[in-house]
Short mmCIF file of C-alpha atoms in Angstrom, two decimals:
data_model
loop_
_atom_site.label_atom_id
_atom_site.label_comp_id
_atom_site.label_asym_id
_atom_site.label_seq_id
_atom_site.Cartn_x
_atom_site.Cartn_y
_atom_site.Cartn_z
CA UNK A 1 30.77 -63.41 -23.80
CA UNK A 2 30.95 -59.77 -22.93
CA UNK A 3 28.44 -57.43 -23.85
CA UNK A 4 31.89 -55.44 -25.99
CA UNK A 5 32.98 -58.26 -27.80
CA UNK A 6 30.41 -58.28 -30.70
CA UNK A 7 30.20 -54.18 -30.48
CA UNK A 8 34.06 -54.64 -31.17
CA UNK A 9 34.00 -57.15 -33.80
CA UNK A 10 32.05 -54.77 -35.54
CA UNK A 11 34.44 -51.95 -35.40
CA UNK A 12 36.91 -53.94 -36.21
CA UNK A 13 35.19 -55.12 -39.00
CA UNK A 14 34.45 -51.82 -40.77
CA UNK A 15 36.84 -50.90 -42.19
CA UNK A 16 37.29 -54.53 -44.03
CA UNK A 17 33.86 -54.14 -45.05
CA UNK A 18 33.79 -50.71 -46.29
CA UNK A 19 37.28 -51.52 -48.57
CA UNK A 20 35.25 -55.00 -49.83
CA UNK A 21 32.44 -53.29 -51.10
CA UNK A 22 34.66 -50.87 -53.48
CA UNK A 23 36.62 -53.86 -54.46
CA UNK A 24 32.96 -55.45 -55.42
CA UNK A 25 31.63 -52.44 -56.97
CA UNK A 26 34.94 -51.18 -58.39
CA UNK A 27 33.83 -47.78 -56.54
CA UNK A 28 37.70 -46.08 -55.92
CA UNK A 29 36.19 -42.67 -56.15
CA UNK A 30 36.68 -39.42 -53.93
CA UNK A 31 33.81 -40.08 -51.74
CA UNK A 32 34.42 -44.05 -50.90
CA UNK A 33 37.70 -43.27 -49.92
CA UNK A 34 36.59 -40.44 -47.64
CA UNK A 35 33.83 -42.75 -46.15
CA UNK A 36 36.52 -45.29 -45.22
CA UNK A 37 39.12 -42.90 -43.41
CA UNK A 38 36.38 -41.57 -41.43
CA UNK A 39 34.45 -44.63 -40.76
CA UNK A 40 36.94 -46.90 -40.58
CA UNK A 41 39.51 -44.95 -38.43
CA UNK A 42 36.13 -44.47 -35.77
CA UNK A 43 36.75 -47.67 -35.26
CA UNK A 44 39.63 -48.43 -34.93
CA UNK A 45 39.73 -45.31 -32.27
CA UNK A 46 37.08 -47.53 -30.24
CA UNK A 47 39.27 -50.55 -29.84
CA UNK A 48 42.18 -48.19 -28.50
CA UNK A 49 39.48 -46.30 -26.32
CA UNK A 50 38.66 -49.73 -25.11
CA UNK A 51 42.17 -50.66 -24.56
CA UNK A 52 43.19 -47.47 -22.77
CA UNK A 53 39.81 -46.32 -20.93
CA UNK A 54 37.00 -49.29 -21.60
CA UNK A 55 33.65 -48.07 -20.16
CA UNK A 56 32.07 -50.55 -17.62
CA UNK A 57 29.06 -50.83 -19.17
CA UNK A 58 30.43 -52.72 -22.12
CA UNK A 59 32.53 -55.37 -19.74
CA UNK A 60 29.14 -57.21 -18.27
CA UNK A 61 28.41 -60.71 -19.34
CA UNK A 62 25.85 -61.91 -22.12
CA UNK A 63 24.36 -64.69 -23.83
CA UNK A 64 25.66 -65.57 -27.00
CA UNK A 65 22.75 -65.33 -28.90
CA UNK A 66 22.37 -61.88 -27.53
CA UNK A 67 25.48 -61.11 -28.92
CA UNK A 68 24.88 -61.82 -32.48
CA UNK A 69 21.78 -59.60 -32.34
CA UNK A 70 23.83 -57.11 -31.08
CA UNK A 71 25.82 -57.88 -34.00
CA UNK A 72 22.95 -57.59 -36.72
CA UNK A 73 21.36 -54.13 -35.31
CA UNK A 74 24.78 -52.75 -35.46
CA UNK A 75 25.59 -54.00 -38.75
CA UNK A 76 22.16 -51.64 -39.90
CA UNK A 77 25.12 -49.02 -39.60
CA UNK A 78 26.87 -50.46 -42.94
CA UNK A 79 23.46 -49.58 -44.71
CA UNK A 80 25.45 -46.10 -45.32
CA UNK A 81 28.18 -47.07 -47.24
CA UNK A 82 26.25 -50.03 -48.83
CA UNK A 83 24.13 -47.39 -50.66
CA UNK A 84 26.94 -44.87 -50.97
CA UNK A 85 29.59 -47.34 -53.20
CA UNK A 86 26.99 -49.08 -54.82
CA UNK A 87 25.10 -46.44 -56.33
CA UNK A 88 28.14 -44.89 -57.73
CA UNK A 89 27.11 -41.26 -56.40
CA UNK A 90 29.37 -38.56 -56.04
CA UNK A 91 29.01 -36.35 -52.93
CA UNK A 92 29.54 -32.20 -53.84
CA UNK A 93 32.19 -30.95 -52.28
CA UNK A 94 31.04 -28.72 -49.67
CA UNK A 95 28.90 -31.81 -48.38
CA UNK A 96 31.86 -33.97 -48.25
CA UNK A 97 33.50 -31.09 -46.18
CA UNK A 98 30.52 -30.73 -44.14
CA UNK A 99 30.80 -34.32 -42.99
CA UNK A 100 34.40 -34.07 -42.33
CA UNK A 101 33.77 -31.23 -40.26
CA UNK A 102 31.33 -32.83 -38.44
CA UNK A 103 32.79 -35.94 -38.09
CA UNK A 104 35.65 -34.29 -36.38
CA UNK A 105 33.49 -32.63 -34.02
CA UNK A 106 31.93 -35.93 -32.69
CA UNK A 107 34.94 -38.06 -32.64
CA UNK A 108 36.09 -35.04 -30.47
CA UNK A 109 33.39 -35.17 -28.39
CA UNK A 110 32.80 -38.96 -28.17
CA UNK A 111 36.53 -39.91 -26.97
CA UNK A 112 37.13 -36.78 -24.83
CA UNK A 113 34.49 -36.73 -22.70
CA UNK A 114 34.73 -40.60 -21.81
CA UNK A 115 38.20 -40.13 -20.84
CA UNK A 116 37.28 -37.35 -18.72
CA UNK A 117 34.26 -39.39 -17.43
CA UNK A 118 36.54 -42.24 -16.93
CA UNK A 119 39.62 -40.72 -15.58
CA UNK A 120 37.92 -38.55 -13.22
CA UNK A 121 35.60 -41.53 -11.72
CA UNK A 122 38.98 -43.57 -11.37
CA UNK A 123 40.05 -41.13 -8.90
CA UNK A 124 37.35 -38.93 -7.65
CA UNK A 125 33.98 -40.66 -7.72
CA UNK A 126 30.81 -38.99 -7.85
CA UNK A 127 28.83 -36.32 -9.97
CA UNK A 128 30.80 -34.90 -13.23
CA UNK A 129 29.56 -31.27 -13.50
CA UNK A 130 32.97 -29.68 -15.45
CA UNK A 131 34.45 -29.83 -18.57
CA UNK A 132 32.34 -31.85 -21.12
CA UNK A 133 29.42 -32.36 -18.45
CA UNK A 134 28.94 -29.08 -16.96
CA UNK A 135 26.67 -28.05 -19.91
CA UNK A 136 25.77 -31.40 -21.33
CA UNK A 137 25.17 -34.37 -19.64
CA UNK A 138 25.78 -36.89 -22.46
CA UNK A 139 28.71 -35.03 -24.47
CA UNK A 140 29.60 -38.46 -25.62
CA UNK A 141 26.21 -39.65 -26.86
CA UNK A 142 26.19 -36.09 -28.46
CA UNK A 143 29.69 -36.72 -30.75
CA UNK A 144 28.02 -40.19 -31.54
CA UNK A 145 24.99 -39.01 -32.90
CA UNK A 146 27.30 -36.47 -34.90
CA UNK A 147 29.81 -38.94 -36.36
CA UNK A 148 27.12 -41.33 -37.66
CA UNK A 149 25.07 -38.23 -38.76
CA UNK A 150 28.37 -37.81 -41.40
CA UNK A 151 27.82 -41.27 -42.41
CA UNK A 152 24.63 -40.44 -43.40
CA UNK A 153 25.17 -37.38 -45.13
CA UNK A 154 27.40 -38.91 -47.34
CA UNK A 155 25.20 -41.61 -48.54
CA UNK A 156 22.86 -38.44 -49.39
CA UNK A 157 20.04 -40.88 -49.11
CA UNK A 158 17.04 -41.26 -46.19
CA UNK A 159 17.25 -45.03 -45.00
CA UNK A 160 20.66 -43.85 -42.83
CA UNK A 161 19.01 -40.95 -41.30
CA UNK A 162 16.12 -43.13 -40.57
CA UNK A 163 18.53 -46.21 -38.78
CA UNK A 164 20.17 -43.34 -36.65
CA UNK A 165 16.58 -42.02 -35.66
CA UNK A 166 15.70 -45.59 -34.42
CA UNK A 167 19.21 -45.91 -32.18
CA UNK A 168 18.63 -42.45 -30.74
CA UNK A 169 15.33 -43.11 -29.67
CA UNK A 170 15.62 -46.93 -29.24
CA UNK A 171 19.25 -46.86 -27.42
CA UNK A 172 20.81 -43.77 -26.67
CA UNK A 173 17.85 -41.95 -24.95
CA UNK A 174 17.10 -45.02 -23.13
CA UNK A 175 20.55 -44.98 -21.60
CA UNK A 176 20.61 -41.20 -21.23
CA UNK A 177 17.69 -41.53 -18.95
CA UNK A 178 18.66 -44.31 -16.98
CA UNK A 179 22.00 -42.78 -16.36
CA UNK A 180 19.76 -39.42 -15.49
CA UNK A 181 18.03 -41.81 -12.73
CA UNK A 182 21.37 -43.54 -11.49
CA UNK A 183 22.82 -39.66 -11.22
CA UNK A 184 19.87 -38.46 -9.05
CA UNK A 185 20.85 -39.96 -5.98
CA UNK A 186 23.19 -37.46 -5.58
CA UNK A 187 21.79 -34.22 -3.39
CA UNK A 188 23.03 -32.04 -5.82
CA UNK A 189 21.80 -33.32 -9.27
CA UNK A 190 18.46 -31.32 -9.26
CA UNK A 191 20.84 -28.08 -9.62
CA UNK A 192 23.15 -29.91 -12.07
CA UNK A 193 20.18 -31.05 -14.27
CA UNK A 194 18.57 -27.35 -14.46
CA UNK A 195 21.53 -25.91 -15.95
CA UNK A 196 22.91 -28.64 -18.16
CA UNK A 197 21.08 -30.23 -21.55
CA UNK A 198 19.96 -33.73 -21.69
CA UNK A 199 22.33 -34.32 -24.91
CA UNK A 200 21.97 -30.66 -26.06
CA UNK A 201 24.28 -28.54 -24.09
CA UNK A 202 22.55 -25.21 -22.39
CA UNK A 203 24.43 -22.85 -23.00
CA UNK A 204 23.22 -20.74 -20.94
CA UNK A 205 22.26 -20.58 -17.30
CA UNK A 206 24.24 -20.17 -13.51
CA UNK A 207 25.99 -23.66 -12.97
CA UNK A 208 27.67 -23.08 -9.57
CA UNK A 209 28.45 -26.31 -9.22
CA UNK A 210 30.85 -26.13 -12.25
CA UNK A 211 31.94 -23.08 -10.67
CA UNK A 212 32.50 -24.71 -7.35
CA UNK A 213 34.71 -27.27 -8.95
CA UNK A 214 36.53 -24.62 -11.20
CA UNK A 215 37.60 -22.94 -7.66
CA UNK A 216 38.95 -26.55 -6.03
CA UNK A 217 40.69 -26.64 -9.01
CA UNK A 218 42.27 -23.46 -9.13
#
């Protein structure tokens, strides 16, 4: 088994889950609905990403029973909508615009910036410091923490909040570090990391190595 294929099943499986629990709870309200295009359509988005640019990480081999942990921990995701339907609450309206908004913003970060990471690797390998990387070095962990932040919001309660805490610090900063060491072989990552944001992008500072690459381009 592939480290992917439960992560998939479980995209996959959203948005069957999501439409199940307003069939149980008889939930066909404004904010289900809105919980199910968004969440549902993420994943949907991740088996084409995988299809069309699969990251590398995901294709290593596993133990089954590693697999359907992977499973469980990611199924702490459906805690959202779980709380959302069966409560029967009814998100204002700026909030549910807020997390459209928002949602938006990470999908666009999330599949952008892997296709540029992916794309540009395929063909130039090396150190990324353009585009979606020359301020932030995780652009993609950064739309992922915003789409599930949307999920939360919706759900307007703090268990969600508190499940995304424990991935960012559990998973995604892990990873973000490890990929920090990996990167540092590279002469030039010292300069790259003093001008770019961990996961926050810095705004601000002289990156001349994105200029550098803005000049090949040109």
């Amino acid at each position: 088994m592939k480290a992917k294929h439960p992560i998939n099943f479980h995209k996959a499986t959203t948005f069957i889950f999501v439409l199940a629990l307003m069939v149980a709870y008889q939930n066909f309200t404004l904010a289900p609905w809105v919980y199910l295009a968004l969440h549902g359509t993420y994943g949907i988005l991740w088996l084409l990403k995988d299809r069309i640019y699969p990251d590398k990480q995901w294709e290593q081999e596993i133990p089954i029973w590693l697999g359907i942990v992977t499973f469980a921990l990611l199924s702490l995701y459906w805690v959202a909508p779980y709380i959302l339907i069966s409560s029967g609450t009814e998100p204002p309206i700026p909030l549910l615009a807020a997390a459209i908004s928002l949602n938006i913003f990470g999908v666009f970060f999330h599949y952008t910036s892997d296709a540029q990471k992916y794309y540009t690797l395929k063909y130039q390998p090396g150190l990324i410091t353009e585009g979606f990387f020359a301020r932030c070095r995780n652009t993609n962990y950064l739309g992922e923490v915003f789409i599930y932040l949307s999920f939360a919001m919706l759900a307007q309660h703090w268990l969600p909040y508190l499940i995304l805490g424990v991935f960012f610090a559990g998973v995604f900063i892990p990873n973000m570090l490890k990929k920090d060491k990996s990167l540092s072989r590279y002469p030039e990552f010292a300069e790259y990391k003093a001008n770019s944001g961990l996961i926050i992008p810095q705004l601000f500072g002289d990156n001349s190595l994105n200029q550098e690459a803005q000049k090949v381009s040109e």
